[in-house]
Coordinates of C-alpha atoms in Angstrom, one line a residue:
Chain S
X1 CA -14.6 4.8 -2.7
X2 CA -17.1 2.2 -1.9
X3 CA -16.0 0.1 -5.0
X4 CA -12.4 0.2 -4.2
X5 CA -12.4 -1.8 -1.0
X6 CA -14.9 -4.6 -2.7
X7 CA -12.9 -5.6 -5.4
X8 CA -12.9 -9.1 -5.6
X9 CA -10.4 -10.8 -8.5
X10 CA -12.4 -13.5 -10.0
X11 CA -9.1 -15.6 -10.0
X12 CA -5.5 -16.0 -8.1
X13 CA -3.8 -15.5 -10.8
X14 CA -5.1 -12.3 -12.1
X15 CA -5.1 -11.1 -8.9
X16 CA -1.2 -11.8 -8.8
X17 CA -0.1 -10.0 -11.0
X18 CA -2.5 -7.1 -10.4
X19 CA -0.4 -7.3 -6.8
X20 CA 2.7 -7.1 -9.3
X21 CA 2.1 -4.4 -11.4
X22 CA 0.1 -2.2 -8.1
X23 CA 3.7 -2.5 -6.6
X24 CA 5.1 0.0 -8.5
X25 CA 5.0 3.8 -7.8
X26 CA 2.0 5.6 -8.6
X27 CA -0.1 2.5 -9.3
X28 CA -3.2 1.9 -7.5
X29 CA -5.1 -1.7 -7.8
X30 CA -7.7 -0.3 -10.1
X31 CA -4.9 1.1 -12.6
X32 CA -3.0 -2.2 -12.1
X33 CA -6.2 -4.2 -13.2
X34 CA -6.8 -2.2 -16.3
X35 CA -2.8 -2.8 -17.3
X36 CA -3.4 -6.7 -16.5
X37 CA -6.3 -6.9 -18.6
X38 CA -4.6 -4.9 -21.5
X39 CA -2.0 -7.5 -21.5
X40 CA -4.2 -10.5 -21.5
X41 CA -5.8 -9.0 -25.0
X42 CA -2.0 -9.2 -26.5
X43 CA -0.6 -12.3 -28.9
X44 CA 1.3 -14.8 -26.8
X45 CA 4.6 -13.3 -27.8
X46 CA 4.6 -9.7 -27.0
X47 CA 4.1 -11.2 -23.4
X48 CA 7.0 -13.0 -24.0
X49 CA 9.1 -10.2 -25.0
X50 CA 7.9 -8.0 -22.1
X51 CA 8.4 -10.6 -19.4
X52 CA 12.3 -10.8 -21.0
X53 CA 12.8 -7.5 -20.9
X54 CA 11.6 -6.9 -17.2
X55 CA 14.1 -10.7 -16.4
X56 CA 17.5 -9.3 -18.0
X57 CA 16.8 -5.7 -16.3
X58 CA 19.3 -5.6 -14.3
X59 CA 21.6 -7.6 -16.2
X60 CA 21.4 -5.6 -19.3
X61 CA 20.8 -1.8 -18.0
X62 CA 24.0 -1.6 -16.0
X63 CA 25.6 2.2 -14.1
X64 CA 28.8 3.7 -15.5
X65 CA 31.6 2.6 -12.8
X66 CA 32.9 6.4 -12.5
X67 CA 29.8 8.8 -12.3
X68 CA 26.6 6.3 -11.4
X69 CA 25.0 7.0 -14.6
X70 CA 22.8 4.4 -16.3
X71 CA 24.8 3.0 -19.3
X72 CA 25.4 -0.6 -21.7
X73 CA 29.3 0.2 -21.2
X74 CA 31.0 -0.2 -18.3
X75 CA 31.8 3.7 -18.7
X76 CA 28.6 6.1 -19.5
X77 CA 28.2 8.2 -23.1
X78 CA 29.3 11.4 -20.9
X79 CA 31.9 9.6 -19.0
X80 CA 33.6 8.5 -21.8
X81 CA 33.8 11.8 -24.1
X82 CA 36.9 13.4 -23.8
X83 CA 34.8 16.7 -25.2
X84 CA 33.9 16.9 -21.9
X85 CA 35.3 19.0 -19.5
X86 CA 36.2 16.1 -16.8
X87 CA 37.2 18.8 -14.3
X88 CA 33.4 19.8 -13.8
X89 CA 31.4 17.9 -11.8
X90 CA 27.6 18.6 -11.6
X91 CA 26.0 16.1 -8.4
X92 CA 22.5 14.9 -9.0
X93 CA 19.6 12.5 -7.4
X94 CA 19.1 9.9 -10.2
X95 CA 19.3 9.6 -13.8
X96 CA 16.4 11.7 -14.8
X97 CA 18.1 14.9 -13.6
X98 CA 21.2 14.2 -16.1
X99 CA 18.8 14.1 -18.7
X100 CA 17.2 17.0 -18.0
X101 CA 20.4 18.8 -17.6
X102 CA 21.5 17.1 -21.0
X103 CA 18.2 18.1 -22.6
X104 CA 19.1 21.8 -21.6
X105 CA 22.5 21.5 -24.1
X106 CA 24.7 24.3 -22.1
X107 CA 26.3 21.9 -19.5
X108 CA 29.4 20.4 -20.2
X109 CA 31.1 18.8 -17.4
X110 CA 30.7 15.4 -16.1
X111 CA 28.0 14.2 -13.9
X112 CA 28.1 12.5 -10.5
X113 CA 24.6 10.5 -10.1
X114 CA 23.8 9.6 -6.0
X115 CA 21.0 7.4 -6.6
X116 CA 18.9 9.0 -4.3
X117 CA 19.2 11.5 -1.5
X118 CA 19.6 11.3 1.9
X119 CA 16.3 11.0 3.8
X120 CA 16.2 9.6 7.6
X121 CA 12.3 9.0 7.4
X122 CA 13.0 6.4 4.3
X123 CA 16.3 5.2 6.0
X124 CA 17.9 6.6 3.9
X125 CA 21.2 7.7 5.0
X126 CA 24.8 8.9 3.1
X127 CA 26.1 5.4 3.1
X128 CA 23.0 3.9 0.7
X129 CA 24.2 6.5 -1.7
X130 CA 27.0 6.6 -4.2
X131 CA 28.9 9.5 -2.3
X132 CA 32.3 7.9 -1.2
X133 CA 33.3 7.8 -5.2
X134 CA 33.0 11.7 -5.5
X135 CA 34.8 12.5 -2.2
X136 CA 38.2 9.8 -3.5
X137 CA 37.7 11.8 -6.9
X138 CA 38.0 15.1 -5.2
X139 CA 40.7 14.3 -2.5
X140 CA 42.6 12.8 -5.5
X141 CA 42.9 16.5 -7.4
X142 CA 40.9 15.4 -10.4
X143 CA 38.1 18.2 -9.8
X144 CA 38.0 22.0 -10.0
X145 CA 34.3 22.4 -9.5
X146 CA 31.4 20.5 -7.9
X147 CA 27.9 21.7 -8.5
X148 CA 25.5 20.7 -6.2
X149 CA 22.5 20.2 -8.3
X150 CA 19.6 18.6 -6.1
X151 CA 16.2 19.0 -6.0
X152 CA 15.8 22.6 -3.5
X153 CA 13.6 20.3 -0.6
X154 CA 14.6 19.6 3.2
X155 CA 16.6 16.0 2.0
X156 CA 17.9 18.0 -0.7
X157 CA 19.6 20.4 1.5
X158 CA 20.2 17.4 4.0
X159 CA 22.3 15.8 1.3
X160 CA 23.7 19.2 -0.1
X161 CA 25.1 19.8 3.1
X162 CA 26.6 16.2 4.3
X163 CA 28.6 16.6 0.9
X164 CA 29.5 20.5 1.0
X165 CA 30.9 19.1 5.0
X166 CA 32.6 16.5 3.5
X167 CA 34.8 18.1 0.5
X168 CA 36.1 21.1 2.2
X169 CA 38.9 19.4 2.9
X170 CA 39.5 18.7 -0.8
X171 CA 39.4 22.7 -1.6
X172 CA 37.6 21.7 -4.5
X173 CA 35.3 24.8 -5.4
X174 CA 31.5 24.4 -4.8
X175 CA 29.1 25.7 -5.5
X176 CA 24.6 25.4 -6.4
X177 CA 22.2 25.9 -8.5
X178 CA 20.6 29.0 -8.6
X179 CA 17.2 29.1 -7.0
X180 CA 14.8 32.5 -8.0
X181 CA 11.8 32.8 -9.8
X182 CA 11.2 30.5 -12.9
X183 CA 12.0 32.4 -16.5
X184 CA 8.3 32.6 -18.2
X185 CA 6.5 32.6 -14.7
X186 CA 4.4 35.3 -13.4
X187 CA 5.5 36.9 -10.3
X188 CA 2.5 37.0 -8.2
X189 CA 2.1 33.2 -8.5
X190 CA 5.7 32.5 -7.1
X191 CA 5.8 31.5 -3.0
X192 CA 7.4 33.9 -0.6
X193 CA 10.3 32.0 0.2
X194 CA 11.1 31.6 -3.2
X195 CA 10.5 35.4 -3.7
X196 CA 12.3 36.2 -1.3
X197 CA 15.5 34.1 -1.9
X198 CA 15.5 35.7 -5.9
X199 CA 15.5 39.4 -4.1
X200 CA 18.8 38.6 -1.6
X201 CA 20.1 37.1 -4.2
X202 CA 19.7 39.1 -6.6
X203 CA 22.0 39.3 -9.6
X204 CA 23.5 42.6 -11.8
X205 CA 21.1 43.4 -14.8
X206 CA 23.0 42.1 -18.0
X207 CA 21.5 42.3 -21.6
X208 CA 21.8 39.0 -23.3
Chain G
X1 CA 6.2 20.6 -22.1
X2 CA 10.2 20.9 -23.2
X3 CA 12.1 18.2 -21.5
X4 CA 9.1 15.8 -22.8
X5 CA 10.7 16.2 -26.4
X6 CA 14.2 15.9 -25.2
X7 CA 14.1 12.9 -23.1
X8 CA 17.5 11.1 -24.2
X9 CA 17.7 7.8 -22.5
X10 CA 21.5 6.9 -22.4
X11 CA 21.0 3.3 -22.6
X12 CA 19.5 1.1 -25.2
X13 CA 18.2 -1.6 -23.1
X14 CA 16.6 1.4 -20.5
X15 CA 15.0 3.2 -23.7
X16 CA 13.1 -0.9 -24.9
X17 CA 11.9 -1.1 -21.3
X18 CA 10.5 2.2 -21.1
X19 CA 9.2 1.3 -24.7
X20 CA 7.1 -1.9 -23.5
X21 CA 5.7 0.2 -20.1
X22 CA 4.4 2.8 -21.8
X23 CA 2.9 1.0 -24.6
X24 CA 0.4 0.1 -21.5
X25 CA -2.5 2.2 -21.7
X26 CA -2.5 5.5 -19.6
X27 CA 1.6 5.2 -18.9
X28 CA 3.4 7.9 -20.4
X29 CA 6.9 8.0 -21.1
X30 CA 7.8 9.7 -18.5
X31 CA 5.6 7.3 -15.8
X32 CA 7.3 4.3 -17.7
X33 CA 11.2 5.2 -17.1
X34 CA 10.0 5.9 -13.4
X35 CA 8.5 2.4 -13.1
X36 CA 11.5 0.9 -14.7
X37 CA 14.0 3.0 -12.5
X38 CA 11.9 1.4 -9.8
X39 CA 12.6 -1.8 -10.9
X40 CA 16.0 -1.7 -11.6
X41 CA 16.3 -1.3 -7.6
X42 CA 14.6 -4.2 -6.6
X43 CA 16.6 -7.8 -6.3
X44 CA 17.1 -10.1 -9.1
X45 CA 14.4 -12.7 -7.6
X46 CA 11.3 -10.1 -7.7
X47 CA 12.3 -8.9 -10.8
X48 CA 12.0 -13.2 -12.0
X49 CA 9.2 -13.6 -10.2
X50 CA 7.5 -9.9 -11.7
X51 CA 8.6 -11.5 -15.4
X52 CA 7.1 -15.0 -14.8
X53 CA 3.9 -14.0 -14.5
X54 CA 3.7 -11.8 -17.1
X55 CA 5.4 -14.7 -19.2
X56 CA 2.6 -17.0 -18.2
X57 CA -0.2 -14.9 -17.8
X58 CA -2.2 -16.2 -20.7
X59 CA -1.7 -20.1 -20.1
X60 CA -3.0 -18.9 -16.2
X61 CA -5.8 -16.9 -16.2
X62 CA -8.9 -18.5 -18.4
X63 CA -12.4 -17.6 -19.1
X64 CA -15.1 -19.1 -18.3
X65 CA -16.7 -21.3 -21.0
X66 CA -19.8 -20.3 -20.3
X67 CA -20.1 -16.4 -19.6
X68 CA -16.8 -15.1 -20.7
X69 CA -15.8 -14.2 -17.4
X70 CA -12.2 -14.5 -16.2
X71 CA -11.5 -17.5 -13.9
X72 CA -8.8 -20.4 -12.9
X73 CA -10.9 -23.0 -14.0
X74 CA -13.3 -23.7 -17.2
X75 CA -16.1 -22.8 -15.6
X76 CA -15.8 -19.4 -13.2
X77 CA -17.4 -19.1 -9.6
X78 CA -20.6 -17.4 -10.9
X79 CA -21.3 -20.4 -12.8
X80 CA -20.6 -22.8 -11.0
X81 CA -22.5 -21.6 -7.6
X82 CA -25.9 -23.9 -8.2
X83 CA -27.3 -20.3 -5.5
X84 CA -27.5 -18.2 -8.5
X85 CA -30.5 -17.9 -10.8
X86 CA -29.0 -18.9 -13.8
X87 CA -32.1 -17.6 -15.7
X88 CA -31.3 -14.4 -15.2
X89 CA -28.6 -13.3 -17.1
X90 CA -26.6 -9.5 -17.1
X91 CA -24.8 -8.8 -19.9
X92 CA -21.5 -6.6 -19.2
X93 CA -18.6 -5.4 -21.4
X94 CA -15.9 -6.4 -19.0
X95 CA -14.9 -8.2 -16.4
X96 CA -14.3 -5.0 -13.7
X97 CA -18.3 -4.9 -14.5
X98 CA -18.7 -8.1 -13.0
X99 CA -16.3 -7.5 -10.1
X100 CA -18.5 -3.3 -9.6
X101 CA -22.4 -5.7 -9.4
X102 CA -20.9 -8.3 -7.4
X103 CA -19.5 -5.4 -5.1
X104 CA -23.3 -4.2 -4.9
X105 CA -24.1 -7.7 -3.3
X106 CA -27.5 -7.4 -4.7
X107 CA -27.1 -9.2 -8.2
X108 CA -28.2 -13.2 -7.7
X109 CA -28.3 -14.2 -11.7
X110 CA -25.4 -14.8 -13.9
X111 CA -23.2 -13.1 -16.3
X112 CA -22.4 -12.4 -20.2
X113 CA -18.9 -10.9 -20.1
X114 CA -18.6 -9.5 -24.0
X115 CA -15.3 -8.8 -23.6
X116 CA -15.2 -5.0 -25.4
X117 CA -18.3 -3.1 -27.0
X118 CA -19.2 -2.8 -30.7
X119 CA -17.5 0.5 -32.0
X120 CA -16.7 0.9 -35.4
X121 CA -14.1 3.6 -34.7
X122 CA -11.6 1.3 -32.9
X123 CA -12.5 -1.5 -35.5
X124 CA -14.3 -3.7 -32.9
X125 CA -17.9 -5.2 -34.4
X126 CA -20.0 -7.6 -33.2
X127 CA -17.7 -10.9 -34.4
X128 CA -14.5 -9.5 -32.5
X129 CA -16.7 -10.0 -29.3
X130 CA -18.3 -12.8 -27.2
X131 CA -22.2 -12.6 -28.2
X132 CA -23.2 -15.6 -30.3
X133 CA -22.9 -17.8 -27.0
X134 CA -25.6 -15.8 -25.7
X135 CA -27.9 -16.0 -28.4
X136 CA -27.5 -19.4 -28.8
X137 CA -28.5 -20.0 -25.0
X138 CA -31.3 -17.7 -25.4
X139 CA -32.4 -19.6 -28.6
X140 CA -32.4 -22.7 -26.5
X141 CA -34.7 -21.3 -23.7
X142 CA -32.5 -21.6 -21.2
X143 CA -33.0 -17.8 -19.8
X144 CA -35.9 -15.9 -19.0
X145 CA -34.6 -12.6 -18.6
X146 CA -31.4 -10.4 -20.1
X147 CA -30.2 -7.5 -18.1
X148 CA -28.2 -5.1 -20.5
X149 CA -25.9 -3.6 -18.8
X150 CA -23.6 -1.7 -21.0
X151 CA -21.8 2.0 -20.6
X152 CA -24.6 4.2 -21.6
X153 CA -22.3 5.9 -24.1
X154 CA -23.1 5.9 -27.8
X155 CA -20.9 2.3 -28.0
X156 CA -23.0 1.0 -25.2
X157 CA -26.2 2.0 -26.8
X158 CA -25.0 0.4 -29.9
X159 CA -24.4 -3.0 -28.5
X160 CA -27.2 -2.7 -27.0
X161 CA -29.2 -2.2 -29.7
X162 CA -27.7 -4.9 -31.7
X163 CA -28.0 -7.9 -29.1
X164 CA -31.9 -6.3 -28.6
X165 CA -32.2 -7.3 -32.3
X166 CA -30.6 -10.6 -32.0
X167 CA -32.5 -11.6 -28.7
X168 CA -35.7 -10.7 -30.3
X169 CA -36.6 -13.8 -32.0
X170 CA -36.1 -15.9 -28.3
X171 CA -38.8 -14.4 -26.9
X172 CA -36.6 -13.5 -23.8
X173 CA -37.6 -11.1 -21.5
X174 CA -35.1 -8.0 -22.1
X175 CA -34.3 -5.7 -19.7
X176 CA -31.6 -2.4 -19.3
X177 CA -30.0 -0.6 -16.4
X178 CA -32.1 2.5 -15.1
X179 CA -30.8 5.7 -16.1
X180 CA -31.2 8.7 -14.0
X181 CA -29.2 10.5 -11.3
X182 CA -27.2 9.3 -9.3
X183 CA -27.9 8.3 -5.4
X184 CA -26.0 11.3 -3.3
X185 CA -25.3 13.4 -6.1
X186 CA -27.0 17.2 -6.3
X187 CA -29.5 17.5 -8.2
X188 CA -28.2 21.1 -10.0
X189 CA -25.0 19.4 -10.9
X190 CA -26.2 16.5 -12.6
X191 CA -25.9 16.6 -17.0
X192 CA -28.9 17.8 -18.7
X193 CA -29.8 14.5 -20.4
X194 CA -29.3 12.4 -17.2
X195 CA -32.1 14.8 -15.5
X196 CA -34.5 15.1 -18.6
X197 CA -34.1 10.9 -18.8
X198 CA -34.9 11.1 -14.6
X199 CA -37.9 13.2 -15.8
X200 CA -39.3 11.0 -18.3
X201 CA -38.7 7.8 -16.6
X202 CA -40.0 9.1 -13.3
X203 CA -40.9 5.8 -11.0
X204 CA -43.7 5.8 -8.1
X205 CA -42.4 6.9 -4.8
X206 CA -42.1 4.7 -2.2
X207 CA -40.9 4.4 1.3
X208 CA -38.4 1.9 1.9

């Protein structure tokens, strides 16, 4: 849009932080200006308190040594309940996936969090990620079951694959999510290859 | 949606950052702990640098004395340009107002940035915003002509109704936007009170 490439910041400073703020994901210039000039309307303080808060991130928010999860112990909330069945381990992207998979309240292994997946057109590749860790786990006889539990794209399969390659050795037992149809979705809406997947692998008719 | 409700941040420090993004306007919950996750990857010295200016954001970025626009100095480059016709002056809610005329390139007076509109539902009347300034210079006879150009919503009409009132007495010379429809839009799709305004404020046709 014609205003979009004409949008001259009145001052160096403002247009600083709007450079800040339009650095994140998902935030455009325009978006960045409005949170800018929300923040110069609050008191002096709750500046304060924000600009701390964004300083001791990393310092504070730190990742549980054994699984990658996000944590203020050295060992994560899941990691460190012996309720858990530590034998299980379920492999996700990044932090948000454990909590939708805690949200769901029927899992209970452990978790193994890669911080990312592997994706050659980001650079991305197996040795950025926290894989090594799971591989030592399994080789060391501490697991029964991994569950591969990435998101069903091309880099998840990428990364699905590299680590299904890499624990055979281990003779741990693997094995994926299920991919089908969504429960509560309407049939004719769901793509082919999705359709088609749920009717090879289709499952016996159980009532629950 | 369900994981919405059940978003369990394991980490305290995680769940106050999230808390500070999404206080911002338009961030949800969900965009906030993917801006922070976002964060948390970067190095140390951009997160400092990301936290300083937030820290000093109000000591940096002033407004101008005069018009209320944001600048690095007391008086901003509007102002201060002896080329403009400082007569003239457009009154505007905000400062992306200022930074959408100047875009136009066809604006040569100054500005009166009122920082917010009157409306009583938020709390905000005409002492929470920057209007006695302008009456003042009016009352002095240093401008011959007002330009209100507010939002036409039912705020924008209010405030401009109110500084009509106050400019009265001056004797300026007070002016508003036109309203009608818009330059490249289709005539069947535009709202029935922008085309009935268009109507009744029909203007001679001429060939430019």
């Amino acid at each position: 849009m014609f205003t979009f490439v004409k949008m001259n910041i009145p001052s160096k400073y403002l247009e600083e932080a709007v450079e800040q703020f339009s650095s994140l994901p998902s935030i455009g210039k325009r978006t960045a200006l409005r949170l800018v000039l929300n923040l110069l309307k609050r008191p002096e303080d709750e500046l304060e308190r924000f600009a701390e808060i964004i300083h001791h991130l990393k310092a504070n928010i730190r990742t549980c040594n054994a699984c990658g999860n996000i944590s203020d112990t050295d060992s994560c909330s899941v990691c460190s309940n012996p309720n858990r069945n530590h034998q299980m381990v379920c492999v996700v992207e990044d932090i948000r996936d454990v909590m939708a998979i805690e949200g769901t309240g029927t899992y209970s292994g452990i978790y193994h969090v890669l911080g990312g997946i592997i994706s050659p057109m980001d650079g991305i590749g197996p040795n950025d990620l926290f894989i090594q860790p799971l591989i030592d786990k399994c080789d060391q006889g501490n697991v029964s079951e991994v569950i591969l539990a990435l998101s069903p794209t091309m880099e998840g399969d990428t990364t699905n694959f590299y680590i299904y390659k890499k624990l055979i050795p281990s003779g741990v037992n693997i094995t994926a999510l299920s991919r089908g149809i969504s429960v509560g979705s309407e049939l004719q809406y769901a793509d082919e290859l999705t359709l088609s997947r749920s009717i090879q692998q289709r499952t016996p008719f159980t009532i629950t």
